[in-house]
Short mmCIF file of C-alpha atoms in Angstrom, two decimals:
data_model
loop_
_atom_site.label_atom_id
_atom_site.label_comp_id
_atom_site.label_asym_id
_atom_site.label_seq_id
_atom_site.Cartn_x
_atom_site.Cartn_y
_atom_site.Cartn_z
CA MET E 1 46.48 148.34 95.37
CA LYS E 2 48.31 146.06 93.03
CA ASN E 3 49.51 149.07 90.80
CA LEU E 4 50.91 150.63 94.04
CA LYS E 5 52.84 147.61 95.08
CA TYR E 6 54.18 147.50 91.43
CA LEU E 7 55.29 151.12 91.64
CA MET E 8 56.94 150.67 94.83
CA LEU E 9 58.91 147.67 93.62
CA LEU E 10 60.06 149.61 90.65
CA SER E 11 61.00 152.60 92.65
CA PHE E 12 63.37 150.38 95.10
CA THR E 13 64.84 148.61 92.14
CA LEU E 14 65.54 152.10 90.58
CA LEU E 15 66.93 153.61 93.81
CA GLY E 16 69.34 150.53 93.99
CA LEU E 17 70.66 151.03 90.67
CA ASN E 18 71.08 154.75 91.37
CA THR E 19 72.82 154.09 94.66
CA HIS E 20 75.28 151.81 93.07
CA THR E 21 75.82 154.21 90.05
CA ILE E 22 76.53 156.99 92.76
CA VAL E 23 78.93 154.91 94.67
CA ALA E 24 80.89 154.04 91.17
CA GLN E 25 80.84 157.58 89.91
CA GLN E 26 82.38 158.78 93.34
CA MET E 27 85.40 156.48 92.82
CA GLN E 28 88.43 157.50 90.72
CA GLU E 29 88.98 155.20 87.72
CA ARG E 30 92.39 153.96 87.12
CA ILE E 31 93.45 151.91 84.28
CA MET E 32 95.79 149.24 85.58
CA THR E 33 97.93 146.59 83.57
CA ILE E 34 98.84 143.23 85.12
CA GLN E 35 102.26 144.35 85.57
CA GLU E 36 101.49 147.52 87.43
CA LEU E 37 99.25 145.36 89.82
CA ALA E 38 102.06 142.89 90.48
CA GLU E 39 104.37 145.70 91.33
CA SER E 40 101.84 147.07 93.79
CA VAL E 41 101.33 143.81 95.42
CA GLN E 42 104.96 143.37 95.71
CA THR E 43 105.32 146.80 97.73
CA ASN E 44 102.14 146.90 99.51
CA ASN E 45 100.79 143.46 100.40
CA ILE E 46 100.64 142.89 104.09
CA GLN E 47 101.00 139.12 103.78
CA LEU E 48 104.26 139.59 101.90
CA LYS E 49 105.58 141.99 104.60
CA LEU E 50 104.83 139.30 106.92
CA ALA E 51 106.67 136.83 105.03
CA ASN E 52 109.61 139.19 104.55
CA THR E 53 109.72 139.79 108.46
CA ALA E 54 109.80 136.03 109.05
CA VAL E 55 112.95 135.96 106.78
CA ASN E 56 114.43 138.76 108.73
CA VAL E 57 113.70 136.99 112.07
CA ALA E 58 115.14 133.76 110.82
CA ASP E 59 118.37 135.75 109.67
CA ALA E 60 118.59 137.19 113.17
CA ARG E 61 118.56 133.77 114.71
CA ILE E 62 121.55 132.65 112.74
CA GLY E 63 123.45 135.54 114.57
CA GLU E 64 121.89 134.40 117.90
CA ALA E 65 123.14 131.07 117.21
CA LYS E 66 126.66 132.10 116.27
CA VAL E 67 127.14 134.13 119.55
CA ASN E 68 127.54 130.61 121.41
CA ARG E 69 130.86 130.38 119.56
CA LEU E 70 132.31 133.26 121.96
CA PRO E 71 133.39 132.82 125.41
CA ASN E 72 131.29 133.24 128.48
CA ILE E 73 132.87 136.21 130.64
CA SER E 74 131.31 137.19 134.02
CA THR E 75 132.55 139.51 136.87
CA ASP E 76 131.19 140.65 139.95
CA VAL E 77 132.16 143.40 142.52
CA SER E 78 130.77 143.64 145.97
CA GLY E 79 131.52 146.08 149.01
CA PHE E 80 130.57 145.33 152.63
CA TYR E 81 131.08 146.15 156.34
CA LEU E 82 132.59 143.25 158.36
CA SER E 83 131.95 143.30 162.07
CA ASP E 84 134.73 142.69 164.52
CA VAL E 85 135.11 139.12 165.89
CA SER E 86 133.63 138.01 168.97
CA ILE E 87 135.07 134.89 170.47
CA TYR E 88 132.86 132.74 172.97
CA ASP E 89 133.64 129.51 174.85
CA THR E 90 131.70 126.46 174.70
CA ASN E 91 129.10 127.60 177.19
CA PHE E 92 128.66 130.64 175.15
CA LYS E 93 130.44 133.00 177.35
CA LYS E 94 132.28 135.78 175.75
CA LEU E 95 135.86 135.80 176.20
CA GLN E 96 137.10 138.53 173.90
CA THR E 97 136.53 140.77 170.87
CA VAL E 98 139.16 140.99 168.27
CA ASP E 99 139.54 143.90 166.08
CA ILE E 100 139.72 143.20 162.45
CA PRO E 101 139.29 145.70 159.37
CA ASN E 102 135.62 146.48 159.14
CA PHE E 103 135.41 147.54 155.38
CA GLY E 104 135.61 144.72 152.70
CA ASN E 105 135.18 144.27 149.15
CA GLN E 106 135.51 141.56 146.64
CA PHE E 107 136.25 141.38 142.78
CA ASN E 108 135.67 137.98 140.71
CA MET E 109 136.28 137.44 137.04
CA ASN E 110 135.49 134.05 135.38
CA VAL E 111 135.81 133.14 131.60
CA SER E 112 134.98 129.87 130.13
CA GLN E 113 135.30 128.70 126.49
CA LEU E 114 133.49 125.71 124.99
CA ILE E 115 136.07 123.38 123.10
CA PHE E 116 134.18 120.41 122.17
CA ALA E 117 130.74 119.23 122.35
CA GLY E 118 130.44 117.03 119.57
CA GLY E 119 129.70 119.89 117.04
CA LYS E 120 126.55 121.01 118.79
CA ILE E 121 127.11 124.72 118.12
CA ASN E 122 128.06 124.38 114.36
CA LYS E 123 124.83 122.19 113.93
CA SER E 124 122.77 124.67 115.76
CA ILE E 125 123.95 127.39 113.31
CA GLN E 126 123.40 125.15 110.22
CA LEU E 127 119.96 124.36 111.67
CA ALA E 128 119.35 128.23 112.01
CA GLU E 129 120.53 128.82 108.37
CA MET E 130 118.25 126.01 107.12
CA SER E 131 115.27 127.56 108.96
CA LYS E 132 116.12 131.03 107.06
CA THR E 133 116.00 128.91 103.92
CA LEU E 134 112.73 127.52 104.75
CA SER E 135 111.40 131.01 105.42
CA GLU E 136 112.60 132.13 101.98
CA ASN E 137 110.89 129.21 100.33
CA GLN E 138 107.82 130.07 102.08
CA LEU E 139 108.14 133.75 101.17
CA GLU E 140 108.46 132.87 97.46
CA ASP E 141 105.49 130.61 97.84
CA THR E 142 103.24 133.18 99.49
CA GLU E 143 104.48 135.84 96.89
CA GLN E 144 103.35 133.53 94.02
CA GLY E 145 100.16 132.56 95.85
CA ILE E 146 99.40 136.31 96.24
CA LYS E 147 99.98 137.07 92.59
CA LEU E 148 97.72 134.16 91.63
CA SER E 149 95.01 135.52 93.90
CA ALA E 150 95.51 139.14 92.72
CA THR E 151 95.29 137.70 89.03
CA GLU E 152 92.22 136.00 89.71
CA LEU E 153 90.45 139.15 91.04
CA TYR E 154 91.95 141.16 88.25
CA LEU E 155 90.55 138.88 85.69
CA ASN E 156 87.14 138.50 87.55
CA LEU E 157 86.98 142.39 87.77
CA TYR E 158 87.62 142.50 83.96
CA ASN E 159 84.80 139.90 83.34
CA LEU E 160 82.25 141.90 85.53
CA GLN E 161 83.02 145.14 84.00
CA ASN E 162 82.63 143.56 80.42
CA GLN E 163 79.55 141.69 81.43
CA LYS E 164 78.02 144.99 82.64
CA LYS E 165 78.92 146.50 79.17
CA ILE E 166 77.18 143.61 77.43
CA LEU E 167 74.29 143.67 79.69
CA GLU E 168 73.81 147.58 79.20
CA LYS E 169 74.08 147.15 75.47
CA ASN E 170 71.47 144.38 75.69
CA LYS E 171 69.24 146.33 77.95
CA ASP E 172 69.35 149.05 75.31
CA LEU E 173 67.95 146.57 72.74
CA ALA E 174 65.43 145.39 75.18
CA THR E 175 64.29 149.07 75.62
CA GLU E 176 64.01 149.40 71.97
CA ARG E 177 61.94 146.17 71.80
CA THR E 178 59.72 147.18 74.54
CA LYS E 179 58.97 150.38 72.74
CA ASN E 180 58.18 148.29 69.61
CA THR E 181 55.83 146.04 71.44
CA GLU E 182 54.01 149.13 73.03
CA TYR E 183 53.51 150.55 69.60
CA PHE E 184 52.48 147.22 68.13
CA TYR E 185 50.15 146.70 71.08
CA GLU E 186 48.62 150.24 70.38
CA GLN E 187 48.07 149.29 66.83
CA ASP E 188 46.31 146.06 67.99
CA MET E 189 49.10 144.23 66.11
CA ILE E 190 50.25 141.98 69.10
CA THR E 191 48.57 140.82 72.33
CA LYS E 192 49.14 142.40 75.75
CA ASN E 193 50.89 139.48 76.95
CA GLU E 194 53.77 139.83 74.52
CA MET E 195 54.17 143.57 75.55
CA LEU E 196 54.32 142.37 79.24
CA ARG E 197 56.93 139.86 78.39
CA ALA E 198 59.08 142.59 76.82
CA GLN E 199 58.80 144.70 79.93
CA VAL E 200 59.59 141.64 82.29
CA LEU E 201 62.78 140.99 80.01
CA GLU E 202 63.90 144.74 80.33
CA ARG E 203 63.41 144.77 84.17
CA GLN E 204 65.40 141.48 84.41
CA LEU E 205 68.23 143.00 82.62
CA GLU E 206 68.18 145.84 85.06
CA GLN E 207 68.36 143.42 87.96
CA SER E 208 71.34 141.73 86.31
CA ILE E 209 73.13 145.06 85.93
CA LEU E 210 72.48 145.80 89.46
CA GLN E 211 74.00 142.53 90.60
CA ILE E 212 77.08 143.06 88.35
CA GLU E 213 77.59 146.56 89.89
CA ASN E 214 77.50 145.43 93.44
CA ALA E 215 79.93 142.43 92.47
CA ILE E 216 82.35 144.94 90.74
CA LEU E 217 82.38 147.06 94.02
CA ILE E 218 83.01 143.82 96.11
CA THR E 219 85.85 142.46 93.75
CA ASN E 220 87.46 145.85 93.44
CA LYS E 221 87.59 146.34 97.19
CA ASN E 222 89.18 142.89 97.77
CA LEU E 223 91.74 143.62 94.88
CA THR E 224 92.66 147.18 96.32
CA LEU E 225 93.11 145.64 99.74
CA LEU E 226 95.11 142.81 98.29
CA ALA E 227 97.24 145.35 96.33
CA GLY E 228 97.39 148.04 99.17
CA LEU E 229 95.67 150.71 97.12
CA ASP E 230 93.19 153.51 98.16
CA GLU E 231 89.87 152.16 98.58
CA ASN E 232 88.52 155.06 96.31
CA ILE E 233 90.31 153.85 93.42
CA LEU E 234 88.22 151.79 90.93
CA ILE E 235 90.58 149.50 89.11
CA VAL E 236 89.82 149.27 85.33
CA PRO E 237 91.69 146.02 84.03
CA THR E 238 93.28 145.62 80.51
CA ILE E 239 94.23 142.29 79.04
CA ASP E 240 95.70 143.59 75.88
CA ASN E 241 99.32 143.39 76.98
CA ILE E 242 99.21 139.95 78.67
CA ASN E 243 101.19 137.36 76.90
CA HIS E 244 99.36 134.16 77.40
CA GLN E 245 101.17 131.94 74.82
CA ILE E 246 103.04 128.94 76.23
CA ARG E 247 105.72 126.89 74.52
CA GLU E 248 104.50 124.15 72.30
CA GLN E 249 105.64 121.38 74.73
CA ASP E 250 103.91 118.32 76.19
CA GLU E 251 102.82 118.10 79.83
CA ALA E 252 105.80 116.17 80.94
CA PHE E 253 107.79 119.19 80.02
CA TYR E 254 105.93 121.39 82.48
CA ARG E 255 105.70 118.84 85.02
CA GLU E 256 109.70 118.57 85.27
CA ILE E 257 110.04 122.28 85.52
CA ALA E 258 107.47 122.24 88.33
CA PHE E 259 109.35 119.55 90.14
CA GLN E 260 112.51 121.80 89.90
CA LYS E 261 111.14 125.20 90.54
CA ASN E 262 107.85 124.92 92.56
CA PRO E 263 108.60 126.62 96.05
CA GLN E 264 106.54 124.20 97.78
CA LEU E 265 108.60 121.27 96.62
CA THR E 266 111.68 123.24 97.48
CA ALA E 267 110.24 123.98 100.97
CA SER E 268 109.64 120.28 101.40
CA ASP E 269 113.38 119.53 100.54
CA THR E 270 114.44 121.99 103.15
CA GLN E 271 112.00 120.55 105.93
CA ILE E 272 113.77 116.83 105.22
CA ALA E 273 117.11 118.61 105.71
CA ILE E 274 116.00 120.34 108.77
CA ALA E 275 114.72 117.07 110.13
CA GLU E 276 117.90 115.12 109.35
CA LYS E 277 119.92 117.97 111.00
CA ASN E 278 117.76 117.73 114.15
CA LEU E 279 118.77 114.10 114.29
CA GLU E 280 122.52 114.93 114.15
CA LEU E 281 121.85 117.63 116.86
CA THR E 282 120.43 114.95 119.09
CA ARG E 283 123.18 112.62 118.53
CA THR E 284 125.68 115.40 119.81
CA ASP E 285 124.28 114.84 123.47
CA ARG E 286 126.18 111.34 123.38
CA PHE E 287 129.43 113.34 123.27
CA PRO E 288 131.32 114.62 126.42
CA VAL E 289 131.67 118.35 126.79
CA LEU E 290 135.18 119.79 127.01
CA ALA E 291 135.74 123.46 128.03
CA GLY E 292 138.48 125.62 129.13
CA PHE E 293 137.99 128.06 132.28
CA ALA E 294 140.22 130.76 133.96
CA GLY E 295 139.16 132.81 136.95
CA TYR E 296 140.61 135.79 139.05
CA ASN E 297 139.83 136.63 142.53
CA ALA E 298 140.62 139.58 145.02
CA ASN E 299 139.35 139.82 148.63
CA ARG E 300 139.81 142.46 151.28
CA PRO E 301 140.46 142.16 154.21
CA GLN E 302 142.59 139.13 154.86
CA THR E 303 140.75 137.36 157.54
CA SER E 304 142.71 133.90 157.61
CA GLY E 305 145.86 133.78 160.11
CA THR E 306 146.14 137.28 161.50
CA PRO E 307 143.63 139.79 160.18
CA ALA E 308 145.07 142.55 158.11
CA ASP E 309 143.73 145.09 155.71
CA LEU E 310 145.21 143.60 152.50
CA TYR E 311 144.07 142.16 149.47
CA SER E 312 144.55 138.31 148.87
CA ASN E 313 144.40 137.67 145.12
CA THR E 314 144.16 134.15 143.44
CA TYR E 315 143.77 132.98 139.86
CA GLN E 316 143.05 129.52 138.16
CA VAL E 317 143.27 128.26 134.71
CA GLY E 318 142.22 124.84 133.74
CA LEU E 319 139.96 122.18 131.60
CA SER E 320 136.78 120.82 132.61
CA LEU E 321 135.21 117.65 131.14
CA THR E 322 131.64 116.62 131.67
CA TYR E 323 129.74 113.62 130.44
CA ASN E 324 125.99 113.20 130.58
CA ILE E 325 125.54 109.65 131.38
CA GLU E 326 121.87 109.55 131.20
CA SER E 327 122.14 110.11 127.43
CA LEU E 328 123.25 106.52 127.00
CA PHE E 329 119.69 105.37 127.78
CA LYS E 330 117.68 108.55 127.06
CA ASN E 331 119.15 109.56 123.49
CA PRO E 332 118.12 106.33 121.56
CA LYS E 333 114.46 107.22 122.32
CA LYS E 334 114.93 110.90 121.10
CA GLU E 335 116.84 109.74 117.99
CA ALA E 336 113.95 107.25 117.19
CA VAL E 337 111.56 110.21 117.16
CA ASP E 338 113.78 112.39 114.96
CA LYS E 339 114.06 109.34 112.44
CA ILE E 340 110.21 109.08 112.48
CA LEU E 341 110.09 112.97 111.72
CA ILE E 342 112.52 112.46 108.85
CA ASP E 343 110.25 109.77 107.35
CA GLN E 344 107.24 111.99 107.88
CA ALA E 345 108.89 114.85 106.09
CA ALA E 346 109.80 112.69 103.21
CA GLN E 347 106.26 111.57 102.97
CA ALA E 348 104.98 115.26 103.06
CA LYS E 349 107.13 115.97 100.09
CA GLU E 350 105.56 113.00 98.13
CA ALA E 351 102.29 114.33 98.90
CA VAL E 352 103.26 117.61 97.71
CA ARG E 353 104.90 116.22 94.64
CA GLN E 354 101.63 114.39 93.68
CA ARG E 355 99.45 117.49 94.34
CA ILE E 356 101.89 119.42 92.21
CA GLU E 357 101.64 116.76 89.57
CA GLY E 358 97.80 117.01 89.42
CA ASP E 359 98.06 120.67 89.50
CA VAL E 360 100.12 120.92 86.30
CA ASN E 361 97.77 118.39 84.71
CA ALA E 362 94.59 120.54 85.36
CA ALA E 363 96.40 123.75 84.34
CA PHE E 364 97.65 122.27 81.12
CA ASN E 365 94.59 120.67 80.05
CA ASN E 366 92.38 123.46 81.01
CA TYR E 367 94.45 125.80 78.98
CA HIS E 368 94.36 123.97 75.85
CA GLN E 369 90.38 123.23 76.55
CA ALA E 370 89.92 126.97 77.01
CA ILE E 371 91.55 127.69 73.65
CA GLU E 372 89.43 125.23 71.84
CA GLN E 373 86.24 126.67 73.65
CA LEU E 374 87.22 130.17 72.63
CA GLU E 375 87.21 128.95 68.87
CA VAL E 376 83.79 127.53 69.27
CA SER E 377 82.38 130.64 71.35
CA SER E 378 83.68 132.76 68.63
CA ILE E 379 81.79 130.94 65.93
CA ASN E 380 78.59 130.69 68.27
CA GLN E 381 78.85 134.61 68.90
CA THR E 382 78.82 135.30 65.06
CA ALA E 383 75.92 132.76 64.52
CA ALA E 384 74.11 134.26 67.52
CA ASP E 385 74.31 137.95 66.31
CA GLU E 386 73.35 137.09 62.95
CA ASN E 387 70.38 134.80 64.19
CA TYR E 388 69.23 137.97 66.22
CA ARG E 389 69.45 140.42 63.35
CA ILE E 390 67.44 138.09 61.08
CA THR E 391 64.92 137.33 63.73
CA GLU E 392 64.55 140.99 64.93
CA LEU E 393 63.75 142.02 61.11
CA LYS E 394 61.15 139.24 60.83
CA TYR E 395 59.57 140.37 64.01
CA LYS E 396 59.50 143.98 62.93
CA ASN E 397 57.60 142.58 59.84
CA GLN E 398 55.57 140.37 61.97
CA LEU E 399 56.78 137.31 60.57
CA VAL E 400 57.74 135.78 63.87
CA THR E 401 56.24 135.89 67.41
CA TYR E 402 57.82 137.73 70.25
CA ILE E 403 58.70 134.52 71.98
CA GLU E 404 61.13 133.89 69.05
CA ILE E 405 62.72 137.43 69.45
CA ILE E 406 63.15 136.72 73.16
CA ASP E 407 64.74 133.26 72.37
CA ALA E 408 67.22 134.93 70.04
CA ALA E 409 67.98 137.82 72.40
CA ASN E 410 68.92 135.17 75.10
CA THR E 411 70.92 133.12 72.84
CA LYS E 412 72.85 136.34 71.78
CA LEU E 413 73.40 137.38 75.54
CA GLN E 414 74.64 133.92 76.52
CA ALA E 415 77.03 133.63 73.43
CA GLU E 416 78.42 137.09 74.18
CA LEU E 417 79.01 136.15 78.01
CA GLN E 418 80.35 132.75 77.10
CA MET E 419 83.03 134.39 74.74
CA LEU E 420 84.00 136.74 77.55
CA ASP E 421 84.49 133.83 79.86
CA ASP E 422 86.59 131.73 77.53
CA GLN E 423 88.76 134.64 76.91
CA THR E 424 89.74 135.19 80.39
CA ASP E 425 89.81 131.41 81.20
CA ILE E 426 92.67 131.09 78.72
CA ILE E 427 94.67 133.84 80.81
CA LEU E 428 93.71 132.43 84.16
CA ASN E 429 94.81 128.83 83.14
CA TYR E 430 98.20 130.19 81.77
CA VAL E 431 98.62 132.02 85.02
CA LYS E 432 97.87 128.97 87.03
CA LEU E 433 100.34 127.05 84.94
CA LEU E 434 102.75 129.62 85.80
CA ARG E 435 102.16 129.25 89.32
CA VAL E 436 102.38 125.59 89.61
CA THR E 437 105.66 125.77 87.75
CA GLY E 438 107.20 128.20 90.10
CA GLN E 439 107.59 130.78 87.26
CA LEU E 440 104.85 133.43 88.11
#
């Protein structure tokens, strides 16, 4: 019964491995550089398209605001039937009926032009232009954020694919060790316990490969969605052409660049300007409104005096001056709110500034730490490889136990994986430094 359960578990594990292998084989591999990925993201990413649309909407609203500079023109035409005039006395006794022309029509045209309103229209246009600038700031920030996300997925995929190669190479070594232990066990040179440990280690590596293959499929799916690529493409990243050398400057140098170029800080400046412009717009309500107007009216028939089937035409030209008295006691409250919003925008900018300063510090120090860690990892990997080579020779000559060869194998595996992590950490922190300084 125990043997049956063991065989079923092993068959399910192998089935899982085969399923992932089949899916991976059905996908078309495509070697893609980070530059090609950036171009695909720039062209196809749906979030960037939405951000671009927001800029177009803001641009259209500028045109909508400028329309208010044009005069207002309206006209109306009507035709109607007009009955004869019936005349009654005070007791509602009909005295007579007066014949008048029964067909009537009217034509009216009115034109008005705003002359002065405290600069309300110009300030509204300026506000719309600032809104477009804010949309452009947000587009740039979205673009850099998407590029960072794509780079993280790209490097993660590179890590996973290389982890799989490392695990497969170590599994091949584990398979060879398992064969050796089975031979030694048959020769009564080792205990059954040592042979079983070798088999367990080999299966653990198989499980790790299965997990890595699943992670590769998930990461690749997310990356193809982000870049707008066919889901049947399996991206094969390459980091050979990525320049990740930063200029030999101190942290303050990169902090100043971030304060000048980071789109989030630029957006904060724009939001302060918008809040200030809203205050200016509110203050325009204190001013009177001066407008010019003109009108033309044509009416038929003429019913005043002696009714006649004639047109009576009139026109008028003039100026109108209006003043909203309630603004004297309502506007101060509105302006107080706008002033608070200006303070809030300034505080938000300071919060963004502090966060950017922290991000620069983290990216700068993590980048240099990754370089130092890679140097240590390189030494450790060389030592772990040599240690495994020596331990394996000793084991084949029965000079050490199997526990020691397992320990040497695990040390070798961990050193290889750490070396891979440190290589990509350098690039990732370099990209994060570009992101926070607004240069990605």
